[in-house]
Amino acid sequence: MSGFPILSLMLLVPLAAALACLYLDAKSARTVALLATLANLALGVVLWLNFDVGGAQWQFQERHELFSGFSYALGIDGIALLLIELSVFLMPICIGASWNSIEKRVGEYMAAFLLVETLMIGVFAAQDLFLFYMFFEAGLIPMYLIIGIWGGADRIYASYKFFLYTLLGSVLMLVAMLWMVHTAGTTFIPTLMTYDFDPQVQTWLWLAFFASFAVKMPMWPVHTWLPAAHVQAPTAGSVILAGVLLKMGGYGFIRFSLPMFPEASAYFAPLVWGLSMAAVVITSLIALVQDDMKKLIAYSSVAHMAVVTIGLFAFNPQGLEGSMLVMLSHGLVSGALFLCVGIIYDRLHTREISRYGGLAINMPRYALFFLLFTMASIGLPGTSGFVGEFLSLGGIYQASSWTALICTTGIILGAAYMLYLYRRVVFGDQKNADAAAMADLDLREYLMVIPLGLAVLWMGVYPESFIAPMRADIAALDARLARAEPEGDAKLAMGKEKPAHEEATAHEGAH
Amino acid sequence: MDWSQSLRLIAPEETLSIASLVLLLMAAWGGDKAAKLISVLAVAALVAAGILVAPALCGGAMGAETSAFFGQYRADAFASYAKILIYISAAVSLVVAPAYFDRFKAMRAEYPVLVLLAAIGMGMMVSATDLLTLYIGLEMNSLAAYVLAAFLRTDGRSAEAGLKYFVLGALASGILLFGMSLTYGFAGTTSFAGISASMAQGLSNGALFGIVFVFAGLAFKISAVPFHMWTPDVYEGAPTPVTTLFATAPKVAAMALTMRVAIEAFGDQAAAWQQIVVFAALASIVVGALGAIGQTNIKRLMAYSSINNVGFMLVGLAVATPQGVSAMLFYLAIYVAMSAGGFAVILMMKDADGNPVEELSKMAGLSRTRPGLALALAMVMFSLAGIPPMFGFWGKFLVFKAAVDGGMIALAAIGFAASVIGAFYYLKVVKVVYFDEPADVVKGESDVWHKLILVGSCVVISPLGFLLTKWLGHLTETAAAALYSGL
């Protein structure tokens, strides 16, 4: 595989298909989009198979000095690999979710989605600071169009809010990037990750990056664009938004904020913990009182993302690995949940919870999958949600036991709102005749939910497949953070092993 | 320095002067029937002049051997860069004109001649190294521009635009002359080198007043806040091909002129004018953005957009480093491409009868009736807003990079944050074109020349434009170095 520009190819395939879709009619645009995303999925599989676990930190590197001021440099480590896999895995499902529900301007819609895929992969693969920024920002344009053209009734407001909120965060980040490049004299991300900036300045740089990533993540209290955007976006838009675009915030923290500004990260860790605690409790409570399904899941996303941030700012390998797993798991699960909402929305054209009820009777198979994803969202052992949340909370416990305590309530509250949602939609009486008449899953929908279900179980039962590629990278990051690590309040110490003979005597005494 | 050397250095101006005089005679005898032929010849003259200035730019001409007429005029790489942009802009406004004016039966033979005369004036502006050359160039350009603004004689709005432009332009020229006389009075010379030498010994209050007034006059010409009020009215009233010219060539000329005056004449007292420029930059960014939000006419919106963009360019000047100048020059090139593309779209929007459509509400849902046109408009808007990967981003990037490298981080942060306000109204255009229900007004056939200009500028502002960064970056650095070599 060495030398073959597979990352460029993965950028090129959806881009070329996007251009083609602009000129195609509805039917062929759908086919082209599906084929392109499947091709990219295949490339993703090849990428993973050829990724040398435990090998060089940066693999599949490409570098061309095409431009002045920055270079076209791609390359991935384990963290980026997993997020790329998530993107390419979700994309065919998004296309499938839009197969019938999008009827107007199909070519443009598919083009926008494929463009989003290109940009997402670009964000995770970029090794040049400004190249990263361009991919990061450019994603706004297609998402703005997707929400604005194919969204629900209040789409204009949502699209503006999405665009301007995220843009304001990003421009401050760009100023910080300019300063960093001016000081460090390079735009190459791996070099910057080991460059020691003056701790005084780090504070400002960290805040500028935080402005961007906190909005993207989104963290409370700058999360308000998310429910608006989710509710108005078409199903596939929500899937990709929750599944991958939110991960750009977490990826930003793990790639930039933590390794580049360790001192500032430690300095601001209590702020992040505070915001995360607030987010977990407040947004979970808000989710509890929603009567719009998509809004409920959107708020639950904010709560889950807060678990990601506490894991990231726990400054230990458990926390970091946990937050990565929460991100991957949340990508699958929230995507799947939005898909489940989309499936019944396509039939009844309402997201209001009270319009449904008793779906277990007429849609038993749907109820089964919905239950699986609900449980994964709650974090039931055996599903993907459990592993990540457990590691994340275990990590933060070492740093701040209060934060761990409060954030763990999120699991209880999460169970409350998810089960309450499930009960109202799937169990109970069939109050509404039209909801009772809905047909169960068809083949297309099976093809979408089964892979998601399998992935959720895989990640829950054998998370090692996902931890292995990133273990070395997390360890490197942890070593980098060690010098700034805040002293935890838990002060965990390994229990002293009792001497063998004492144990033996104790046994004898018991007899 | 002998006369032959001087005459050789001003070869592009000579070419254009002779061409414009010959074409004027042709216009007098040939009448309006010859208008198209004269246009073609005028474009040829511009191309010839462009070829004449190109060697100076590519060779990086600078220093004493580029100075003509005893320090009054300089044909260095900096001037050549600006001239090439000016000639391209002028050629664009000539190429797009016939299809527009034919509609009003107003394609007169004077139009290309006036554009040529304006181009000569603008060429002199960017080459001026003496306050008097500067003023002559400026007025030569302005006189032609006043007439061009009022070119649709039977149209009330056009006449109004011409009159407004004239009255306010004359006022600004007065302010500029006043500042120049103060500068002359305190420096004892009108040549930039002499002023610079005089100011190196210290700045008296009178000379400071001179600087302030000169900058006020120049701010009018580049339509920087607080001297921007004429811009929306003139842009809206003037015939669209003329607006295309106004948005591009005179902006380049006045901006380059401002750079030369600021760096070559007042460079030693940068602290005296930097705060003026910082204020004008931030005020232009904010006022341009806020003013545009309420606009319903796309030409007025483009006017505010140009005010906004001028603000971003001034950030580069405020830094007062070669890097800042080079960034501004790069921004100007991108800005010319964006404006040309934007006005080409405006020219192409016509209703079923061929009347121009300028109201934003009538463009609703353009993406469904004219997808290609809508895509081009969206590209221009995202590019003007500076959203990557559109090339417009690179201009903003460079000026703010220069600001950060020059230590003006607060300016960069505030300027960037204010650019988000601007994004709002660019998004509004995209929203109208893409999200709203079709109004189905835009139906007219597009002229092939308009299409060509549009496609050309869209290629430049598309992500493909980034491939130009190395080459164009080298040219702008050469030009900036030439500007600084005069010090």
PDB file of N, CA, C and O in Angstrom, chain A residues 65-68 70 105 108 130 133-134 137-138 141 144-145 148-149 155-156 159-160 163-164 167-168 171-172 174-175 178-179 182, chain B residues 367-368 382 387-389 393-394 397 400-401 404-405 409 412-413 416-417 419-420 423-424 427-428 430-431 434-435 466-467 469-470:
ATOM      1  N   GLU A  65       3.546  20.234  -2.420  1.00  0.00           N
ATOM      2  CA  GLU A  65       3.630  21.693  -2.216  1.00  0.00           C
ATOM      3  C   GLU A  65       2.933  22.384  -3.372  1.00  0.00           C
ATOM      4  O   GLU A  65       3.559  22.934  -4.256  1.00  0.00           O
ATOM      5  N   LEU A  66       1.602  22.330  -3.344  1.00  0.00           N
ATOM      6  CA  LEU A  66       0.854  22.914  -4.456  1.00  0.00           C
ATOM      7  C   LEU A  66       0.630  24.401  -4.263  1.00  0.00           C
ATOM      8  O   LEU A  66       0.468  25.147  -5.205  1.00  0.00           O
ATOM      9  N   PHE A  67       0.553  24.824  -3.010  1.00  0.00           N
ATOM     10  CA  PHE A  67       0.120  26.191  -2.746  1.00  0.00           C
ATOM     11  C   PHE A  67       1.212  26.945  -1.980  1.00  0.00           C
ATOM     12  O   PHE A  67       2.093  26.340  -1.388  1.00  0.00           O
ATOM     13  N   SER A  68       1.082  28.249  -1.975  1.00  0.00           N
ATOM     14  CA  SER A  68       1.994  29.015  -1.136  1.00  0.00           C
ATOM     15  C   SER A  68       1.324  29.214   0.210  1.00  0.00           C
ATOM     16  O   SER A  68       0.124  29.403   0.291  1.00  0.00           O
ATOM     17  N   PHE A  70       0.648  27.144   2.561  1.00  0.00           N
ATOM     18  CA  PHE A  70       0.274  25.886   3.192  1.00  0.00           C
ATOM     19  C   PHE A  70       0.457  24.778   2.163  1.00  0.00           C
ATOM     20  O   PHE A  70       0.661  25.061   0.985  1.00  0.00           O
ATOM     21  N   ARG A 105     -35.314  18.170  -6.178  1.00  0.00           N
ATOM     22  CA  ARG A 105     -33.909  18.546  -6.379  1.00  0.00           C
ATOM     23  C   ARG A 105     -32.961  17.464  -5.858  1.00  0.00           C
ATOM     24  O   ARG A 105     -32.057  17.732  -5.082  1.00  0.00           O
ATOM     25  N   GLU A 108     -29.063  17.843  -6.652  1.00  0.00           N
ATOM     26  CA  GLU A 108     -28.352  18.803  -5.805  1.00  0.00           C
ATOM     27  C   GLU A 108     -28.180  18.265  -4.391  1.00  0.00           C
ATOM     28  O   GLU A 108     -27.160  18.474  -3.747  1.00  0.00           O
ATOM     29  N   PHE A 130      -3.779  24.792   7.902  1.00  0.00           N
ATOM     30  CA  PHE A 130      -4.724  25.601   7.132  1.00  0.00           C
ATOM     31  C   PHE A 130      -5.570  24.734   6.215  1.00  0.00           C
ATOM     32  O   PHE A 130      -6.721  25.065   5.930  1.00  0.00           O
ATOM     33  N   TYR A 133      -8.247  23.738   8.371  1.00  0.00           N
ATOM     34  CA  TYR A 133      -9.217  24.813   8.569  1.00  0.00           C
ATOM     35  C   TYR A 133     -10.161  24.921   7.371  1.00  0.00           C
ATOM     36  O   TYR A 133     -11.358  25.131   7.521  1.00  0.00           O
ATOM     37  N   MET A 134      -9.605  24.765   6.190  1.00  0.00           N
ATOM     38  CA  MET A 134     -10.453  24.905   4.999  1.00  0.00           C
ATOM     39  C   MET A 134     -11.508  23.810   4.941  1.00  0.00           C
ATOM     40  O   MET A 134     -12.669  24.073   4.669  1.00  0.00           O
ATOM     41  N   GLU A 137     -14.135  24.503   7.699  1.00  0.00           N
ATOM     42  CA  GLU A 137     -15.066  25.595   7.443  1.00  0.00           C
ATOM     43  C   GLU A 137     -15.962  25.296   6.262  1.00  0.00           C
ATOM     44  O   GLU A 137     -17.134  25.659   6.240  1.00  0.00           O
ATOM     45  N   ALA A 138     -15.390  24.668   5.257  1.00  0.00           N
ATOM     46  CA  ALA A 138     -16.130  24.466   4.021  1.00  0.00           C
ATOM     47  C   ALA A 138     -17.365  23.605   4.259  1.00  0.00           C
ATOM     48  O   ALA A 138     -18.351  23.722   3.545  1.00  0.00           O
ATOM     49  N   ILE A 141     -20.940  25.151   4.129  1.00  0.00           N
ATOM     50  CA  ILE A 141     -21.723  25.509   2.936  1.00  0.00           C
ATOM     51  C   ILE A 141     -22.723  24.413   2.576  1.00  0.00           C
ATOM     52  O   ILE A 141     -23.920  24.680   2.504  1.00  0.00           O
ATOM     53  N   TYR A 144     -25.409  24.081   5.266  1.00  0.00           N
ATOM     54  CA  TYR A 144     -26.340  25.220   5.209  1.00  0.00           C
ATOM     55  C   TYR A 144     -27.393  24.975   4.135  1.00  0.00           C
ATOM     56  O   TYR A 144     -28.587  25.179   4.352  1.00  0.00           O
ATOM     57  N   LEU A 145     -26.939  24.493   2.990  1.00  0.00           N
ATOM     58  CA  LEU A 145     -27.882  24.249   1.897  1.00  0.00           C
ATOM     59  C   LEU A 145     -28.798  23.083   2.224  1.00  0.00           C
ATOM     60  O   LEU A 145     -29.998  23.119   1.952  1.00  0.00           O
ATOM     61  N   GLY A 148     -31.296  24.296   4.736  1.00  0.00           N
ATOM     62  CA  GLY A 148     -32.141  25.369   4.212  1.00  0.00           C
ATOM     63  C   GLY A 148     -33.068  24.936   3.091  1.00  0.00           C
ATOM     64  O   GLY A 148     -34.169  25.457   2.962  1.00  0.00           O
ATOM     65  N   ILE A 149     -32.631  24.028   2.259  1.00  0.00           N
ATOM     66  CA  ILE A 149     -33.478  23.667   1.106  1.00  0.00           C
ATOM     67  C   ILE A 149     -34.419  22.515   1.452  1.00  0.00           C
ATOM     68  O   ILE A 149     -35.597  22.549   1.153  1.00  0.00           O
ATOM     69  N   ARG A 155     -36.929  26.076   8.594  1.00  0.00           N
ATOM     70  CA  ARG A 155     -35.580  25.739   8.180  1.00  0.00           C
ATOM     71  C   ARG A 155     -34.680  26.958   7.993  1.00  0.00           C
ATOM     72  O   ARG A 155     -33.474  26.874   8.202  1.00  0.00           O
ATOM     73  N   ILE A 156     -35.270  28.082   7.576  1.00  0.00           N
ATOM     74  CA  ILE A 156     -34.425  29.242   7.277  1.00  0.00           C
ATOM     75  C   ILE A 156     -33.721  29.703   8.547  1.00  0.00           C
ATOM     76  O   ILE A 156     -32.511  29.917   8.571  1.00  0.00           O
ATOM     77  N   SER A 159     -31.038  27.271   9.572  1.00  0.00           N
ATOM     78  CA  SER A 159     -29.838  27.258   8.746  1.00  0.00           C
ATOM     79  C   SER A 159     -28.961  28.463   9.050  1.00  0.00           C
ATOM     80  O   SER A 159     -27.741  28.347   9.115  1.00  0.00           O
ATOM     81  N   TYR A 160     -29.593  29.628   9.245  1.00  0.00           N
ATOM     82  CA  TYR A 160     -28.812  30.810   9.597  1.00  0.00           C
ATOM     83  C   TYR A 160     -28.091  30.606  10.910  1.00  0.00           C
ATOM     84  O   TYR A 160     -26.931  30.938  11.063  1.00  0.00           O
ATOM     85  N   PHE A 163     -25.147  28.322  10.614  1.00  0.00           N
ATOM     86  CA  PHE A 163     -24.016  28.878   9.878  1.00  0.00           C
ATOM     87  C   PHE A 163     -23.292  29.942  10.700  1.00  0.00           C
ATOM     88  O   PHE A 163     -22.075  29.880  10.893  1.00  0.00           O
ATOM     89  N   LEU A 164     -24.033  30.901  11.206  1.00  0.00           N
ATOM     90  CA  LEU A 164     -23.386  32.042  11.849  1.00  0.00           C
ATOM     91  C   LEU A 164     -22.744  31.651  13.179  1.00  0.00           C
ATOM     92  O   LEU A 164     -21.659  32.113  13.505  1.00  0.00           O
ATOM     93  N   LEU A 167     -19.594  29.776  12.342  1.00  0.00           N
ATOM     94  CA  LEU A 167     -18.606  30.645  11.687  1.00  0.00           C
ATOM     95  C   LEU A 167     -17.926  31.540  12.709  1.00  0.00           C
ATOM     96  O   LEU A 167     -16.711  31.712  12.690  1.00  0.00           O
ATOM     97  N   LEU A 168     -18.695  32.102  13.620  1.00  0.00           N
ATOM     98  CA  LEU A 168     -18.115  33.010  14.608  1.00  0.00           C
ATOM     99  C   LEU A 168     -17.076  32.273  15.446  1.00  0.00           C
ATOM    100  O   LEU A 168     -16.009  32.801  15.743  1.00  0.00           O
ATOM    101  N   VAL A 171     -13.748  31.700  13.138  1.00  0.00           N
ATOM    102  CA  VAL A 171     -12.847  32.781  12.721  1.00  0.00           C
ATOM    103  C   VAL A 171     -11.863  33.113  13.832  1.00  0.00           C
ATOM    104  O   VAL A 171     -10.705  33.440  13.569  1.00  0.00           O
ATOM    105  N   LEU A 172     -12.303  33.002  15.079  1.00  0.00           N
ATOM    106  CA  LEU A 172     -11.371  33.263  16.173  1.00  0.00           C
ATOM    107  C   LEU A 172     -10.264  32.216  16.175  1.00  0.00           C
ATOM    108  O   LEU A 172      -9.100  32.508  16.412  1.00  0.00           O
ATOM    109  N   LEU A 174      -9.099  30.806  13.608  1.00  0.00           N
ATOM    110  CA  LEU A 174      -8.168  31.086  12.513  1.00  0.00           C
ATOM    111  C   LEU A 174      -7.115  32.102  12.948  1.00  0.00           C
ATOM    112  O   LEU A 174      -5.938  31.973  12.601  1.00  0.00           O
ATOM    113  N   VAL A 175      -7.540  33.118  13.697  1.00  0.00           N
ATOM    114  CA  VAL A 175      -6.563  34.102  14.169  1.00  0.00           C
ATOM    115  C   VAL A 175      -5.518  33.405  15.028  1.00  0.00           C
ATOM    116  O   VAL A 175      -4.311  33.646  14.890  1.00  0.00           O
ATOM    117  N   LEU A 178      -3.130  31.527  12.858  1.00  0.00           N
ATOM    118  CA  LEU A 178      -2.160  32.410  12.210  1.00  0.00           C
ATOM    119  C   LEU A 178      -1.025  32.730  13.173  1.00  0.00           C
ATOM    120  O   LEU A 178       0.147  32.740  12.799  1.00  0.00           O
ATOM    121  N   TRP A 179      -1.382  32.978  14.418  1.00  0.00           N
ATOM    122  CA  TRP A 179      -0.356  33.302  15.403  1.00  0.00           C
ATOM    123  C   TRP A 179       0.560  32.107  15.628  1.00  0.00           C
ATOM    124  O   TRP A 179       1.784  32.248  15.693  1.00  0.00           O
ATOM    125  N   HIS A 182       2.885  31.703  12.815  1.00  0.00           N
ATOM    126  CA  HIS A 182       3.877  32.780  12.867  1.00  0.00           C
ATOM    127  C   HIS A 182       4.971  32.454  13.883  1.00  0.00           C
ATOM    128  O   HIS A 182       6.150  32.681  13.629  1.00  0.00           O
TER     129      HIS A 182
ATOM    130  N   SER B 367     -32.444  29.167  -8.357  1.00  0.00           N
ATOM    131  CA  SER B 367     -31.740  27.905  -8.530  1.00  0.00           C
ATOM    132  C   SER B 367     -32.589  26.884  -9.257  1.00  0.00           C
ATOM    133  O   SER B 367     -32.061  25.913  -9.778  1.00  0.00           O
ATOM    134  N   ARG B 368     -33.903  27.076  -9.266  1.00  0.00           N
ATOM    135  CA  ARG B 368     -34.717  26.077  -9.960  1.00  0.00           C
ATOM    136  C   ARG B 368     -34.960  26.439 -11.412  1.00  0.00           C
ATOM    137  O   ARG B 368     -35.125  25.569 -12.255  1.00  0.00           O
ATOM    138  N   PHE B 382     -20.409  33.318  -1.478  1.00  0.00           N
ATOM    139  CA  PHE B 382     -19.598  32.638  -0.462  1.00  0.00           C
ATOM    140  C   PHE B 382     -18.154  33.115  -0.547  1.00  0.00           C
ATOM    141  O   PHE B 382     -17.448  33.200   0.462  1.00  0.00           O
ATOM    142  N   ILE B 387     -15.681  32.444   2.817  1.00  0.00           N
ATOM    143  CA  ILE B 387     -15.821  31.098   3.367  1.00  0.00           C
ATOM    144  C   ILE B 387     -14.932  30.164   2.554  1.00  0.00           C
ATOM    145  O   ILE B 387     -15.085  30.086   1.342  1.00  0.00           O
ATOM    146  N   PRO B 388     -14.001  29.466   3.172  1.00  0.00           N
ATOM    147  CA  PRO B 388     -13.251  28.486   2.385  1.00  0.00           C
ATOM    148  C   PRO B 388     -14.184  27.373   1.930  1.00  0.00           C
ATOM    149  O   PRO B 388     -15.188  27.148   2.617  1.00  0.00           O
ATOM    150  N   PRO B 389     -13.929  26.674   0.875  1.00  0.00           N
ATOM    151  CA  PRO B 389     -12.724  26.714   0.056  1.00  0.00           C
ATOM    152  C   PRO B 389     -12.796  27.721  -1.076  1.00  0.00           C
ATOM    153  O   PRO B 389     -11.992  27.616  -2.012  1.00  0.00           O
ATOM    154  N   PHE B 393     -11.632  33.557   0.361  1.00  0.00           N
ATOM    155  CA  PHE B 393     -11.069  33.309   1.690  1.00  0.00           C
ATOM    156  C   PHE B 393      -9.590  33.673   1.735  1.00  0.00           C
ATOM    157  O   PHE B 393      -9.109  34.207   2.726  1.00  0.00           O
ATOM    158  N   TRP B 394      -8.896  33.390   0.640  1.00  0.00           N
ATOM    159  CA  TRP B 394      -7.444  33.547   0.664  1.00  0.00           C
ATOM    160  C   TRP B 394      -7.051  35.011   0.823  1.00  0.00           C
ATOM    161  O   TRP B 394      -6.062  35.329   1.485  1.00  0.00           O
ATOM    162  N   PHE B 397      -7.522  35.831   4.368  1.00  0.00           N
ATOM    163  CA  PHE B 397      -6.488  35.086   5.088  1.00  0.00           C
ATOM    164  C   PHE B 397      -5.158  35.841   5.053  1.00  0.00           C
ATOM    165  O   PHE B 397      -4.510  36.029   6.076  1.00  0.00           O
ATOM    166  N   PHE B 400      -5.099  39.168   7.069  1.00  0.00           N
ATOM    167  CA  PHE B 400      -5.092  38.945   8.514  1.00  0.00           C
ATOM    168  C   PHE B 400      -3.801  38.257   8.958  1.00  0.00           C
ATOM    169  O   PHE B 400      -3.322  38.496  10.060  1.00  0.00           O
ATOM    170  N   LYS B 401      -3.259  37.450   8.078  1.00  0.00           N
ATOM    171  CA  LYS B 401      -1.945  36.855   8.389  1.00  0.00           C
ATOM    172  C   LYS B 401      -0.913  37.964   8.534  1.00  0.00           C
ATOM    173  O   LYS B 401      -0.105  37.964   9.461  1.00  0.00           O
ATOM    174  N   VAL B 404      -1.454  39.630  11.838  1.00  0.00           N
ATOM    175  CA  VAL B 404      -0.961  38.854  12.982  1.00  0.00           C
ATOM    176  C   VAL B 404       0.570  38.868  13.000  1.00  0.00           C
ATOM    177  O   VAL B 404       1.191  39.091  14.036  1.00  0.00           O
ATOM    178  N   ASP B 405       1.176  38.674  11.815  1.00  0.00           N
ATOM    179  CA  ASP B 405       2.638  38.688  11.766  1.00  0.00           C
ATOM    180  C   ASP B 405       3.192  40.058  12.129  1.00  0.00           C
ATOM    181  O   ASP B 405       4.293  40.174  12.644  1.00  0.00           O
ATOM    182  N   ILE B 409      -2.706  41.811  16.553  1.00  0.00           N
ATOM    183  CA  ILE B 409      -3.593  40.663  16.740  1.00  0.00           C
ATOM    184  C   ILE B 409      -5.016  41.111  17.058  1.00  0.00           C
ATOM    185  O   ILE B 409      -5.994  40.534  16.576  1.00  0.00           O
ATOM    186  N   ALA B 412      -6.784  41.971  13.936  1.00  0.00           N
ATOM    187  CA  ALA B 412      -7.159  40.762  13.200  1.00  0.00           C
ATOM    188  C   ALA B 412      -8.371  40.098  13.844  1.00  0.00           C
ATOM    189  O   ALA B 412      -9.309  39.695  13.147  1.00  0.00           O
ATOM    190  N   ALA B 413      -8.356  40.003  15.173  1.00  0.00           N
ATOM    191  CA  ALA B 413      -9.460  39.310  15.837  1.00  0.00           C
ATOM    192  C   ALA B 413     -10.772  40.063  15.646  1.00  0.00           C
ATOM    193  O   ALA B 413     -11.803  39.473  15.302  1.00  0.00           O
ATOM    194  N   PHE B 416     -11.890  39.883  11.930  1.00  0.00           N
ATOM    195  CA  PHE B 416     -12.410  38.569  11.570  1.00  0.00           C
ATOM    196  C   PHE B 416     -13.798  38.350  12.166  1.00  0.00           C
ATOM    197  O   PHE B 416     -14.705  37.849  11.510  1.00  0.00           O
ATOM    198  N   ALA B 417     -13.938  38.765  13.442  1.00  0.00           N
ATOM    199  CA  ALA B 417     -15.237  38.576  14.079  1.00  0.00           C
ATOM    200  C   ALA B 417     -16.301  39.379  13.340  1.00  0.00           C
ATOM    201  O   ALA B 417     -17.427  38.924  13.146  1.00  0.00           O
ATOM    202  N   SER B 419     -16.336  39.987  10.289  1.00  0.00           N
ATOM    203  CA  SER B 419     -16.643  39.391   8.985  1.00  0.00           C
ATOM    204  C   SER B 419     -17.843  38.454   9.089  1.00  0.00           C
ATOM    205  O   SER B 419     -18.484  38.143   8.082  1.00  0.00           O
ATOM    206  N   VAL B 420     -18.140  38.014  10.300  1.00  0.00           N
ATOM    207  CA  VAL B 420     -19.310  37.148  10.466  1.00  0.00           C
ATOM    208  C   VAL B 420     -20.601  37.941  10.212  1.00  0.00           C
ATOM    209  O   VAL B 420     -21.568  37.407   9.673  1.00  0.00           O
ATOM    210  N   ALA B 423     -21.130  37.885   6.670  1.00  0.00           N
ATOM    211  CA  ALA B 423     -21.602  36.599   6.161  1.00  0.00           C
ATOM    212  C   ALA B 423     -23.128  36.553   6.146  1.00  0.00           C
ATOM    213  O   ALA B 423     -23.731  35.908   5.294  1.00  0.00           O
ATOM    214  N   PHE B 424     -23.726  37.285   7.066  1.00  0.00           N
ATOM    215  CA  PHE B 424     -25.184  37.234   7.186  1.00  0.00           C
ATOM    216  C   PHE B 424     -25.876  37.660   5.895  1.00  0.00           C
ATOM    217  O   PHE B 424     -26.781  36.991   5.420  1.00  0.00           O
ATOM    218  N   LEU B 427     -25.301  35.354   2.952  1.00  0.00           N
ATOM    219  CA  LEU B 427     -26.170  34.192   3.105  1.00  0.00           C
ATOM    220  C   LEU B 427     -27.586  34.522   2.671  1.00  0.00           C
ATOM    221  O   LEU B 427     -28.308  33.685   2.152  1.00  0.00           O
ATOM    222  N   LYS B 428     -27.981  35.776   2.915  1.00  0.00           N
ATOM    223  CA  LYS B 428     -29.344  36.159   2.549  1.00  0.00           C
ATOM    224  C   LYS B 428     -29.555  35.996   1.041  1.00  0.00           C
ATOM    225  O   LYS B 428     -30.602  35.513   0.607  1.00  0.00           O
ATOM    226  N   VAL B 430     -27.962  33.948  -0.924  1.00  0.00           N
ATOM    227  CA  VAL B 430     -28.017  32.508  -1.204  1.00  0.00           C
ATOM    228  C   VAL B 430     -29.377  31.955  -0.794  1.00  0.00           C
ATOM    229  O   VAL B 430     -29.971  31.128  -1.487  1.00  0.00           O
ATOM    230  N   LYS B 431     -29.857  32.437   0.334  1.00  0.00           N
ATOM    231  CA  LYS B 431     -31.162  31.977   0.811  1.00  0.00           C
ATOM    232  C   LYS B 431     -32.254  32.327  -0.205  1.00  0.00           C
ATOM    233  O   LYS B 431     -33.063  31.469  -0.575  1.00  0.00           O
ATOM    234  N   TYR B 434     -31.746  30.117  -3.309  1.00  0.00           N
ATOM    235  CA  TYR B 434     -31.854  28.669  -3.179  1.00  0.00           C
ATOM    236  C   TYR B 434     -33.069  28.192  -2.390  1.00  0.00           C
ATOM    237  O   TYR B 434     -33.618  27.144  -2.674  1.00  0.00           O
ATOM    238  N   PHE B 435     -33.464  28.953  -1.343  1.00  0.00           N
ATOM    239  CA  PHE B 435     -34.479  28.417  -0.441  1.00  0.00           C
ATOM    240  C   PHE B 435     -35.883  28.883  -0.797  1.00  0.00           C
ATOM    241  O   PHE B 435     -36.849  28.192  -0.521  1.00  0.00           O
ATOM    242  N   PHE B 466      -6.797  28.296  -5.808  1.00  0.00           N
ATOM    243  CA  PHE B 466      -5.676  28.136  -4.889  1.00  0.00           C
ATOM    244  C   PHE B 466      -4.401  27.714  -5.610  1.00  0.00           C
ATOM    245  O   PHE B 466      -3.308  27.900  -5.109  1.00  0.00           O
ATOM    246  N   LEU B 467      -4.588  27.122  -6.797  1.00  0.00           N
ATOM    247  CA  LEU B 467      -3.407  26.753  -7.562  1.00  0.00           C
ATOM    248  C   LEU B 467      -2.640  27.991  -8.012  1.00  0.00           C
ATOM    249  O   LEU B 467      -1.479  27.911  -8.390  1.00  0.00           O
ATOM    250  N   THR B 469      -1.954  30.445  -6.067  1.00  0.00           N
ATOM    251  CA  THR B 469      -1.359  31.152  -4.938  1.00  0.00           C
ATOM    252  C   THR B 469       0.149  31.315  -5.085  1.00  0.00           C
ATOM    253  O   THR B 469       0.685  32.360  -4.739  1.00  0.00           O
ATOM    254  N   LYS B 470       0.819  30.304  -5.607  1.00  0.00           N
ATOM    255  CA  LYS B 470       2.280  30.413  -5.691  1.00  0.00           C
ATOM    256  C   LYS B 470       2.694  31.504  -6.655  1.00  0.00           C
ATOM    257  O   LYS B 470       3.489  32.370  -6.338  1.00  0.00           O
TER     258      LYS B 470
END
